[in-house]
Short mmCIF file of C-alpha atoms in Angstrom, two decimals:
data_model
loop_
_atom_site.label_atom_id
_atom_site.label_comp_id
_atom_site.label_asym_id
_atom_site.label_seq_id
_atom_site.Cartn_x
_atom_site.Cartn_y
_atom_site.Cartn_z
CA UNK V 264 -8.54 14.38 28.35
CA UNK V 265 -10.84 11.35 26.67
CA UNK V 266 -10.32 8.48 28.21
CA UNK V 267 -10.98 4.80 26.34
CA UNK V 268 -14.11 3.32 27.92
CA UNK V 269 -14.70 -0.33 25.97
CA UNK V 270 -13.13 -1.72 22.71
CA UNK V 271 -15.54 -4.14 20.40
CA UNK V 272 -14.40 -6.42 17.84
CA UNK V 273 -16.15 -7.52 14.85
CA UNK V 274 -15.74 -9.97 11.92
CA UNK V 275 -16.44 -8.44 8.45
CA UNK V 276 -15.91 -8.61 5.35
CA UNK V 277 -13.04 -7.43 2.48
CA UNK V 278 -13.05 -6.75 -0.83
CA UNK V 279 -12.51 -10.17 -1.45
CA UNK V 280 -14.76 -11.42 0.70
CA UNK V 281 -12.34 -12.87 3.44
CA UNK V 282 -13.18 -12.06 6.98
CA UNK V 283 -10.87 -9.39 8.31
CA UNK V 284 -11.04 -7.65 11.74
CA UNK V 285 -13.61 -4.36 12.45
CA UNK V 286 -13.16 -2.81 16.00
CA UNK V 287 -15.03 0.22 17.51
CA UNK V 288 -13.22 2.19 20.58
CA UNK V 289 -15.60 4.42 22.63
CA UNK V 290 -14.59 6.90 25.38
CA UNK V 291 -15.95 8.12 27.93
CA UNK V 292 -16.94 11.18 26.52
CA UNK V 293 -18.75 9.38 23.86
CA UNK V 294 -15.99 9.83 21.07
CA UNK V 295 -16.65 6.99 19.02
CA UNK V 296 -13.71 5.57 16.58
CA UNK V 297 -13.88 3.07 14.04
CA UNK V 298 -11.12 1.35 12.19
CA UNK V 299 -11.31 -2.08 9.61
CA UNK V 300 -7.60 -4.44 8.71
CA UNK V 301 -6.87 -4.66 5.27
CA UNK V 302 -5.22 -7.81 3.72
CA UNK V 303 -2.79 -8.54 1.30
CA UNK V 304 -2.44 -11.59 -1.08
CA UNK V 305 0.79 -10.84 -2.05
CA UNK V 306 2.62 -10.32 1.41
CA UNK V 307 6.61 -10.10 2.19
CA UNK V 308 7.57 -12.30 4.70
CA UNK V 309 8.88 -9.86 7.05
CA UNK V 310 5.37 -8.47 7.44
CA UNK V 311 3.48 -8.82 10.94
CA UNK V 312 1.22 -11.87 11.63
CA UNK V 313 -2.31 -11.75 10.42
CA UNK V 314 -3.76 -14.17 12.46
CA UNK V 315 -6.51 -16.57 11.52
CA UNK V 316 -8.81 -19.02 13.22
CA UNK V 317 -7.48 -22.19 10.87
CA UNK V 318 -10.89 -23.87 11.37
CA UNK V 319 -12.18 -24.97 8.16
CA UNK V 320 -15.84 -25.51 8.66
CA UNK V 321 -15.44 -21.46 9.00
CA UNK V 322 -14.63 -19.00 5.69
CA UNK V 323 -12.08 -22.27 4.60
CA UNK V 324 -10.26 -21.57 7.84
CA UNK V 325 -9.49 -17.99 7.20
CA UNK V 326 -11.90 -16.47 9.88
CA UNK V 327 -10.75 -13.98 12.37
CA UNK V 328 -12.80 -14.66 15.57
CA UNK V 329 -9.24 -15.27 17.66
CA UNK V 330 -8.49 -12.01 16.78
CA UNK V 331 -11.98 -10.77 17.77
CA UNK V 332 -11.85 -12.25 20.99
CA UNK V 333 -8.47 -10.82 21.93
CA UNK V 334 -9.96 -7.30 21.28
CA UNK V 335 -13.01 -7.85 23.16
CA UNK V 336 -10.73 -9.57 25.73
CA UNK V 337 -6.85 -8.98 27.12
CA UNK V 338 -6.70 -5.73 24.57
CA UNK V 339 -9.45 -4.15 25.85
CA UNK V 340 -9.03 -4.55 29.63
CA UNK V 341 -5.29 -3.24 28.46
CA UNK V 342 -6.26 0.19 27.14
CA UNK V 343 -9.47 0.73 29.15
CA UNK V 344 -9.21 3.99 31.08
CA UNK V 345 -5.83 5.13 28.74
CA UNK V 346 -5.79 8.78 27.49
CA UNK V 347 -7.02 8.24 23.65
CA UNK V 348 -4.91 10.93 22.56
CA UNK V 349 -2.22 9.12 23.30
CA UNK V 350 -0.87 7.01 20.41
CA UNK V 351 2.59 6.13 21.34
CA UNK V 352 1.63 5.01 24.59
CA UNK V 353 -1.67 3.21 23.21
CA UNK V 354 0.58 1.55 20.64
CA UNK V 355 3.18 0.96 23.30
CA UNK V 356 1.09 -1.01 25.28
CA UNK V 357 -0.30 -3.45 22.11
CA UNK V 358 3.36 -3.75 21.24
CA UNK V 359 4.08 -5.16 25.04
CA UNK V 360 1.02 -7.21 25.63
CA UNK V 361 1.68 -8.87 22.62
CA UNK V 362 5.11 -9.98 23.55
CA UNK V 363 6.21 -11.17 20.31
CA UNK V 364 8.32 -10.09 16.88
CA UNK V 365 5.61 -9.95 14.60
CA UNK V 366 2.51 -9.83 16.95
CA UNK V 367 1.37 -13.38 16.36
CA UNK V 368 0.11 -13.89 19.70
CA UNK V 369 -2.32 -11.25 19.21
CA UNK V 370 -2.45 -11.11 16.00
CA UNK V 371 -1.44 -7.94 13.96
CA UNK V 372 -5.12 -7.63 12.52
CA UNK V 373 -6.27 -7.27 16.56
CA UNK V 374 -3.57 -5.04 17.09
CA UNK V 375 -3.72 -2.30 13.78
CA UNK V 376 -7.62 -2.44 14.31
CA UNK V 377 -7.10 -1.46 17.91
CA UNK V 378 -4.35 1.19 17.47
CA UNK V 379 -6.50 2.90 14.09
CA UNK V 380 -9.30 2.74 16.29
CA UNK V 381 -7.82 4.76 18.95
CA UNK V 382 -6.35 7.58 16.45
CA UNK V 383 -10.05 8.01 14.84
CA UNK V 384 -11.57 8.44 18.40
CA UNK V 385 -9.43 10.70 19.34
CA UNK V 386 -9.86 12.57 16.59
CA UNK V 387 -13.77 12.44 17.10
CA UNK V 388 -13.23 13.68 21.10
CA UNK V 389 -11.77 16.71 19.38
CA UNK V 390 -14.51 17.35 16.75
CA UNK V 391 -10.68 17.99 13.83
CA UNK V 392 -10.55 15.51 10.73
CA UNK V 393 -8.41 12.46 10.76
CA UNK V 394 -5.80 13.86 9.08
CA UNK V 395 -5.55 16.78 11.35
CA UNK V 396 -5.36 14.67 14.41
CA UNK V 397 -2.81 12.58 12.36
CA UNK V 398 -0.40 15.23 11.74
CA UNK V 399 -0.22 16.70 14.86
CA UNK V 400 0.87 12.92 15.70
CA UNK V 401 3.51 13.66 12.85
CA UNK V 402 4.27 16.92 14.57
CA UNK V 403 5.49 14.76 17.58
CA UNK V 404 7.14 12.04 16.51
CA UNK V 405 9.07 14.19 13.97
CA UNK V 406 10.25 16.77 16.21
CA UNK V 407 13.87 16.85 16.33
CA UNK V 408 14.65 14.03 13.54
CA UNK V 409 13.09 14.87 10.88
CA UNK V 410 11.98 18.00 9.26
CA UNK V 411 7.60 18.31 9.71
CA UNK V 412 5.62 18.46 6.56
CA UNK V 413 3.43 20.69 6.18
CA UNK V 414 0.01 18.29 5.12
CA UNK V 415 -0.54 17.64 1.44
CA UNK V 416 -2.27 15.95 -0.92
CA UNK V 417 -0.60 13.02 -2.59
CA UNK V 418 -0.15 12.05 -6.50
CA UNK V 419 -2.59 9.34 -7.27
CA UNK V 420 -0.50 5.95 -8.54
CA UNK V 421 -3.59 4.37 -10.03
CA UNK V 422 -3.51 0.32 -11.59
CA UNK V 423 -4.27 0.29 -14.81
CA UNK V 424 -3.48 -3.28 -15.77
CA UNK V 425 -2.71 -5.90 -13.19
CA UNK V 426 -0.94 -8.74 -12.83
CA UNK V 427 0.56 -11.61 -10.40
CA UNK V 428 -1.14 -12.63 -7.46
CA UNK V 429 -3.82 -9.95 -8.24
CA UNK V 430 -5.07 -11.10 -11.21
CA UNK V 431 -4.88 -14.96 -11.29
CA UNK V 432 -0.84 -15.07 -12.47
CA UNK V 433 -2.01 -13.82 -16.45
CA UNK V 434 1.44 -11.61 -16.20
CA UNK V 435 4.83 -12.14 -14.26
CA UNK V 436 4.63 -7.83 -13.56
CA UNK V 437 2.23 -7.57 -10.37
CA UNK V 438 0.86 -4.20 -11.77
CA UNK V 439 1.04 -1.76 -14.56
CA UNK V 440 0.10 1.89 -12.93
CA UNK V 441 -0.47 5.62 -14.12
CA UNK V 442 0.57 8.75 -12.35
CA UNK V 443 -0.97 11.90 -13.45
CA UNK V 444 2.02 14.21 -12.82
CA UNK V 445 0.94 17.38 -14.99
CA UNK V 446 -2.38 17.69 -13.73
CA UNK V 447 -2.96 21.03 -11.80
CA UNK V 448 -5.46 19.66 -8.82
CA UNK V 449 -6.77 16.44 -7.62
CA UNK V 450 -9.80 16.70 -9.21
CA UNK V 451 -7.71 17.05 -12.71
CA UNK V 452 -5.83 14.20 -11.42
CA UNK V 453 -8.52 11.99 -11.04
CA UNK V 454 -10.54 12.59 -14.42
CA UNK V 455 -7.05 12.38 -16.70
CA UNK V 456 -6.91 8.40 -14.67
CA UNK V 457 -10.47 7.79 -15.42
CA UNK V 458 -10.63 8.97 -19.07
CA UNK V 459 -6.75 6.76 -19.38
CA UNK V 460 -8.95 3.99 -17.69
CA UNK V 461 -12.03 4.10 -20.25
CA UNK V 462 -9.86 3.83 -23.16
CA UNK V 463 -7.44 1.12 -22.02
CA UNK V 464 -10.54 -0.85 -21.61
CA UNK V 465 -11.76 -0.20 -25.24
CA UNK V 466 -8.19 -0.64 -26.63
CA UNK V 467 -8.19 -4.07 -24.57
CA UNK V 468 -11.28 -5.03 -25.85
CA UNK V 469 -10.78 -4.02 -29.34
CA UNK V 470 -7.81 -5.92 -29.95
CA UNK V 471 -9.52 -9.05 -28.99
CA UNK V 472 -8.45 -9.19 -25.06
CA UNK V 473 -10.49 -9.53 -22.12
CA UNK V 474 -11.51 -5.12 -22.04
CA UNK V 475 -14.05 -5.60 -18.76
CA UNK V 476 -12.47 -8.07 -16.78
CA UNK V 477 -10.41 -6.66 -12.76
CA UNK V 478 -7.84 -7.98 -10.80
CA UNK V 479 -8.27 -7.77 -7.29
CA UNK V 480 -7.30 -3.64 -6.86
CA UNK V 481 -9.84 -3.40 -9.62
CA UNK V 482 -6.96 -3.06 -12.44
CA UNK V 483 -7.54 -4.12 -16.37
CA UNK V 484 -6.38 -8.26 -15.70
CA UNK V 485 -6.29 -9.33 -19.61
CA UNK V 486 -4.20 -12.03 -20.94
CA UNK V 487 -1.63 -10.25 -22.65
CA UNK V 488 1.73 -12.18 -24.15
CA UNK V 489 4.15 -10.40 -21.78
CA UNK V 490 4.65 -7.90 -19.42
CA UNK V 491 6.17 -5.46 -22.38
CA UNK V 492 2.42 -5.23 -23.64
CA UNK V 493 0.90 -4.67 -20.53
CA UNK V 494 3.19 -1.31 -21.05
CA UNK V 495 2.58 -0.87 -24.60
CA UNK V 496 -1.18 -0.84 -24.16
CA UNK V 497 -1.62 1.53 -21.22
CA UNK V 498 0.86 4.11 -23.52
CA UNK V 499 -1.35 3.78 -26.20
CA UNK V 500 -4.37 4.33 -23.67
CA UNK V 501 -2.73 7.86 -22.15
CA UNK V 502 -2.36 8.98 -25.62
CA UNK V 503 -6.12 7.83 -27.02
CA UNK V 504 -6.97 9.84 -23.72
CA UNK V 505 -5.67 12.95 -25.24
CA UNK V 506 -2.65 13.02 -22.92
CA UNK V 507 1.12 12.92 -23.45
CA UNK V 508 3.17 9.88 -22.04
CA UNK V 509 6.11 10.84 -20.04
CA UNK V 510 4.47 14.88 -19.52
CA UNK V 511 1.02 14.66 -18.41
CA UNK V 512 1.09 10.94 -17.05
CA UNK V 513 4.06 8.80 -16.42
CA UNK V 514 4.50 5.03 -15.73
CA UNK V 515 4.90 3.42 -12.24
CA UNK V 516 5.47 -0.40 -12.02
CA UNK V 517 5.10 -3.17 -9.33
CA UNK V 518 7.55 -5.85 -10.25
CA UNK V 519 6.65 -7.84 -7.27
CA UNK V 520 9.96 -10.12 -8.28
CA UNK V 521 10.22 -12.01 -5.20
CA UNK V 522 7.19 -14.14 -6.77
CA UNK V 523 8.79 -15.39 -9.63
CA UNK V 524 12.54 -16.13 -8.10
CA UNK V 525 12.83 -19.39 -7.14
CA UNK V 526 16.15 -18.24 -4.55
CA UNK V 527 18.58 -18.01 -7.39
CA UNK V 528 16.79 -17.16 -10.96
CA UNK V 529 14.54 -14.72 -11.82
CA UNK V 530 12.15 -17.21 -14.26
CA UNK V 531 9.87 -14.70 -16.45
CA UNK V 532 8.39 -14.62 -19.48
CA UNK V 533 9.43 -12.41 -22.27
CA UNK V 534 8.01 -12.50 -26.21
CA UNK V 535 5.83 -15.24 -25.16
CA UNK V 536 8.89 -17.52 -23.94
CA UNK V 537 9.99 -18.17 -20.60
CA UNK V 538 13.54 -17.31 -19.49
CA UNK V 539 15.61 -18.14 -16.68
CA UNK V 540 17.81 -14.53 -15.76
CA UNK V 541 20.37 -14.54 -12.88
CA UNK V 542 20.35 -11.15 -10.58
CA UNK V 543 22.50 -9.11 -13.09
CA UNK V 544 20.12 -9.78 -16.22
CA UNK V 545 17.00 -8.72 -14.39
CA UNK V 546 18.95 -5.54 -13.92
CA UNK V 547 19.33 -5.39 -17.21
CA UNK V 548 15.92 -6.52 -18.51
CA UNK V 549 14.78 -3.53 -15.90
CA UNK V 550 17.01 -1.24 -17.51
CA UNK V 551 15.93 -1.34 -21.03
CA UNK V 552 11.92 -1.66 -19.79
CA UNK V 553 13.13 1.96 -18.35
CA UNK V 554 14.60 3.00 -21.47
CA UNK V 555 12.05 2.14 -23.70
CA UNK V 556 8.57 3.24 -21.68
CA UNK V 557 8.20 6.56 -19.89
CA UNK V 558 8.42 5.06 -16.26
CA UNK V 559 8.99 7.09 -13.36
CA UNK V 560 8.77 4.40 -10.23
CA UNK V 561 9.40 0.65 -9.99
CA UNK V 562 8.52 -1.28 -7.05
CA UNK V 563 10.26 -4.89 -5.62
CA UNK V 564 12.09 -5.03 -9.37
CA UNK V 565 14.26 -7.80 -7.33
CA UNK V 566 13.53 -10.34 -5.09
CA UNK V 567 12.96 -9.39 -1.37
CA UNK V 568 16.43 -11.00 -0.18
CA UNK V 569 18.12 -10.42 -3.08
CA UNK V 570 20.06 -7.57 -1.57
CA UNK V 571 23.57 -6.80 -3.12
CA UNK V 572 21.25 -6.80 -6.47
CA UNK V 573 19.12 -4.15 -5.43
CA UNK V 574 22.38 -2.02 -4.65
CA UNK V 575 23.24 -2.18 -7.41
CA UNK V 576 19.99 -1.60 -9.78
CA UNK V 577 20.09 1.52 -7.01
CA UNK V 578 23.07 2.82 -8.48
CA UNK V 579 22.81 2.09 -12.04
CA UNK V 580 19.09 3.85 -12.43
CA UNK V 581 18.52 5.56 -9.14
CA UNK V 582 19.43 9.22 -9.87
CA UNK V 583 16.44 8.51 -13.08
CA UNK V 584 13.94 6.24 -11.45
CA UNK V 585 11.67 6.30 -8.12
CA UNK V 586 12.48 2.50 -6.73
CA UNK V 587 10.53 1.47 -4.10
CA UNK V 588 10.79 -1.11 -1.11
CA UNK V 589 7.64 -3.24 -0.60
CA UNK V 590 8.31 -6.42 0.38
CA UNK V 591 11.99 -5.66 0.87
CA UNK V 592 11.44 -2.75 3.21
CA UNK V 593 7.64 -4.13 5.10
CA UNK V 594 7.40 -1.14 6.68
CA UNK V 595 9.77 -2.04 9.13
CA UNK V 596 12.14 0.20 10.33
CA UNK V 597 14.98 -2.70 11.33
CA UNK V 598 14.97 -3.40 7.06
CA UNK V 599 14.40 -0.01 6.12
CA UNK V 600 17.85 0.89 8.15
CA UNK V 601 19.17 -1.71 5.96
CA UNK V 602 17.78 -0.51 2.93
CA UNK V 603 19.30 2.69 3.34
CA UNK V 604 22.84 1.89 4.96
CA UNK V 605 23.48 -0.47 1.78
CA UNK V 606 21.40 2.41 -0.56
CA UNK V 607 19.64 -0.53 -1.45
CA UNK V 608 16.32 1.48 -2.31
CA UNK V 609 15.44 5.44 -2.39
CA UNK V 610 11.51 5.08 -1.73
CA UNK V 611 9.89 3.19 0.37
CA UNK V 612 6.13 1.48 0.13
CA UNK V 613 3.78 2.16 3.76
CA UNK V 614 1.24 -0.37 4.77
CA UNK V 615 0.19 0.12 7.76
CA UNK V 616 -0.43 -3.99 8.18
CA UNK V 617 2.73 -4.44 7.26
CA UNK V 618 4.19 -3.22 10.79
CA UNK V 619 0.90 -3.35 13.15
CA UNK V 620 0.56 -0.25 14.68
CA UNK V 621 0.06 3.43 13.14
CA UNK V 622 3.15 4.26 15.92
CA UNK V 623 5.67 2.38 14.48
CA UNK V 624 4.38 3.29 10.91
CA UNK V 625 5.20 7.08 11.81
CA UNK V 626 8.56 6.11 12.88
CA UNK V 627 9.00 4.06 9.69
CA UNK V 628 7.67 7.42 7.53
CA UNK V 629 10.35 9.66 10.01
CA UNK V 630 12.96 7.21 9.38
CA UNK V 631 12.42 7.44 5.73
CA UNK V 632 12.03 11.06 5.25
CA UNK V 633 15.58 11.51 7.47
CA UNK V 634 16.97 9.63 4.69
CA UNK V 635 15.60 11.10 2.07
CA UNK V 636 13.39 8.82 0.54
CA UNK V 637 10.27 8.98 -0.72
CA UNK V 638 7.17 7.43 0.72
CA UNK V 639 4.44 5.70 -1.24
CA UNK V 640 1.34 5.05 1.03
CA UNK V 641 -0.40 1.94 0.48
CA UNK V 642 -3.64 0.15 0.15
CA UNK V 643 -4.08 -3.87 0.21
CA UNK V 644 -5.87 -6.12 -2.53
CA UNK V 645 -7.87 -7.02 0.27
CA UNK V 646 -9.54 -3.50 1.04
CA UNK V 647 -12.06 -2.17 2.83
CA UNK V 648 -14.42 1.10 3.13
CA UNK V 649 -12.03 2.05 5.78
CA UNK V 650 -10.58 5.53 4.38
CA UNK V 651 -7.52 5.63 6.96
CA UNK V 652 -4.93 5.72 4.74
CA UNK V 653 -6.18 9.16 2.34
CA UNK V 654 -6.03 11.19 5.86
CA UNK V 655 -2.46 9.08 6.48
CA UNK V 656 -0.98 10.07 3.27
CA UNK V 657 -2.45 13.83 3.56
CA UNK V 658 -0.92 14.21 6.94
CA UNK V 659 2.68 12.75 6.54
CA UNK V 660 2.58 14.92 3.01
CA UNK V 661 3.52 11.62 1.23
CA UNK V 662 4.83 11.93 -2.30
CA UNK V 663 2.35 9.59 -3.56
CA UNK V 664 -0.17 7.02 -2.33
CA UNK V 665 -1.42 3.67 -4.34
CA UNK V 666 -4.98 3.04 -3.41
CA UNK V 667 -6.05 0.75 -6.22
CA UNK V 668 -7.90 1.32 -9.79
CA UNK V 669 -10.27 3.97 -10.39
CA UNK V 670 -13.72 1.67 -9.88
CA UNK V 671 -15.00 -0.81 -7.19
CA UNK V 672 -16.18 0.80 -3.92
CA UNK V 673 -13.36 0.35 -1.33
CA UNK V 674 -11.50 2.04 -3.79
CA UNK V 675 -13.31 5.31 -4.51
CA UNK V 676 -13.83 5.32 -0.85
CA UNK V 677 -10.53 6.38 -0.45
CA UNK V 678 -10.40 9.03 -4.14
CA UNK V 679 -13.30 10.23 -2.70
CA UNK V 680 -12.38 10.91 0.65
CA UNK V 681 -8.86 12.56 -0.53
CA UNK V 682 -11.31 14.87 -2.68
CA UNK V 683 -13.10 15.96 0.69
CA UNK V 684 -9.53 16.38 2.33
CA UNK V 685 -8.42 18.48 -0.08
CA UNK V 686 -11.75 20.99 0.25
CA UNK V 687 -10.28 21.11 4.16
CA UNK V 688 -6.90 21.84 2.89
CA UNK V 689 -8.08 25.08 0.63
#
């Protein structure tokens, strides 16, 4: 048994540039584990508190040395001496010296960057891959509630255009994405995004729109006169790619509605004019956008409250389309009962920020699998080089995980590691 000898916090840096928390766990064998917090700009408000120094000399108040000092401090003299292997008890203990809802004593940066730190040691005492470890995590927390994957590889859900809060508001749609569903292999997977991804950019560019510049998750972040050509231009980019829309790659969106309801109205633009739709037009403007474009998944196509709607946009395209809880669900398990008692959803999104601890994000996965939905793992706009999520996804066999565009480094970091995973896996 490895035992946890010190914790150490760090401030570093995200994609972005914002400070996030970095924390190292060592044990007493020498098993070192390393884990960095993502962050996301556009957040639910059900999602645990990241907490932030306020001080604005500092990174415009947004540093994290509270957080720091709480690792280096109360966490650490918490789990010093704790088997590593231990997760539920590990995350157990963060959840209780916390004390709070949403771990904003703490802070839920402190408190993911503690309990990811804990799984990759442990994983390191027993010289097995992440994902390994990981499952046999799965393996325990499944048993008798859910039926245990066996580990797979997910489908990629790559940006292609963004939107939203990723990309400075230039579309009302968060993000426009591809999913390479007829490719044979990861590998296959990967090249059919990047080839879709090199001529989006020269159909962009051609046509007189901004071809070079990224949103935050590194998507295509032109500004385009609606969120119907967004669409338009990453079908024509599949097809200049040599690939057919609807068979070889399919159409995922991220709505992200709760950022353009104002608590009763949907207010969006459409052919260059902005319109005003109440609960059951959005339905219907989601409807024909599903009709018209070979989409497969849509993601927060309602407002996170907005919950009698999404029952019923469940039951009118469910049994055709993948739609997927983010901001509705948070990766809590509390709203994801909801979600699926009022059938209010059949997928749901996993952050592991969202929640705080890579425990309760297993129970979230089990809850969701005994359900039947499908799980989508999750990156943040505000990434890192941490690669935690690729061995997540792998080890819960996830039906599909959303990592970002195919270019900028924390990114790749991630494509690349799932390429090494799946090596392991043959």
């Amino acid at each position: 048994m490895a035992t946890i000898a010190e914790l150490r916090g760090r401030e570093v840096l995200d994609s972005r540039g914002w400070p996030t928390v970095e924390v190292d766990l060592r044990c007493h064998d020498g098993a070192l584990g390393r884990a960095i917090v993502p962050s996301g700009a556009s957040t639910g408000a059900a999602e645990a508190h990241e907490l932030r120094d306020g001080d604005a000399k500092r990174h415009d108040g947004r540093g994290v040395l509270r957080a720091v000092a709480h690792v280096d401090g109360e966490i650490a003299a918490a789990l010093r001496g704790m088997d590593v292997a231990d997760q539920a008890a590990i995350d157990g203990r963060l959840i209780e010296l916390d004390g709070t809802p949403n771990k904003s004593r703490l802070g839920a940066n402190a408190v993911l960057g503690s309990s990811l730190a804990a799984a990759h040691a442990a994983a390191a005492s027993q010289s097995i891959p992440l994902w390994r470890h990981l499952h046999r995590l799965v393996e325990r927390s499944f048993a008798g509630v859910a039926p245990v994957p066996n580990p797979a590889l997910p489908m990629p859900m790559t940006n292609a255009i963004s939107g939203g809060l990723h990309a400075g508001g230039n579309l009302d749609f968060q993000d426009v994405l591809v999913m390479p569903v007829g490719a044979t292999s990861l590998a296959e997977a990967l090249e059919w995004i990047a080839r879709t991804y090199r001529r989006l950019g020269e159909l962009l560019s051609a046509a007189g729109f901004e071809g070079r510049l990224v949103g935050d998750e590194g998507g295509f972040g032109p500004r385009l006169d609606g969120n119907e050509q967004a669409i338009e231009f990453v079908v024509r980019a599949i097809e200049a790619a040599g690939l057919s829309p609807g068979d070889d790659v399919t159409i995922a969106l991220d709505v992200a509605a709760t950022h353009f309801f104002d608590g009763h109205r949907y207010n969006i633009r459409r052919g260059g004019q902005r319109e005003s739709l109440a609960s059951g037009d959005m339905i219907d403007f989601i409807d024909r956008i599903a009709k018209r474009f070979p989409i497969a998944s849509i993601e927060d196509p309602l407002a996170e409250e907005d919950w009698p709607a999404w029952t019923g946009l469940t039951a009118k395209l469910g049994e055709k389309l993948q739609i997927v809880g983010d901001d509705l669900i948070a990766t809590n398990p509390k709203r994801l009962q909801r979600a699926i008692d009022e059938r209010a959803a059949n997928a749901a999104l996993i952050k592991l920020n969202q929640i705080g601890t890579l425990s309760e994000t297993l129970d979230a996965i089990r809850l969701a699998r005994s359900a039947g939905f499908r799980c989508v793992v999750s990156a943040r706009s505000g990434e890192t080089e941490d690669t935690t999520i690729a061995d997540l996804a792998v080890a819960t066999a996830a039906d599909q995980i959303k990592i970002g565009s195919i270019v900028r480094g924390e990114r790749l970091a991630k494509y690349n590691r799932l390429l090494r995973i799946a090596e392991e896996l043959n």
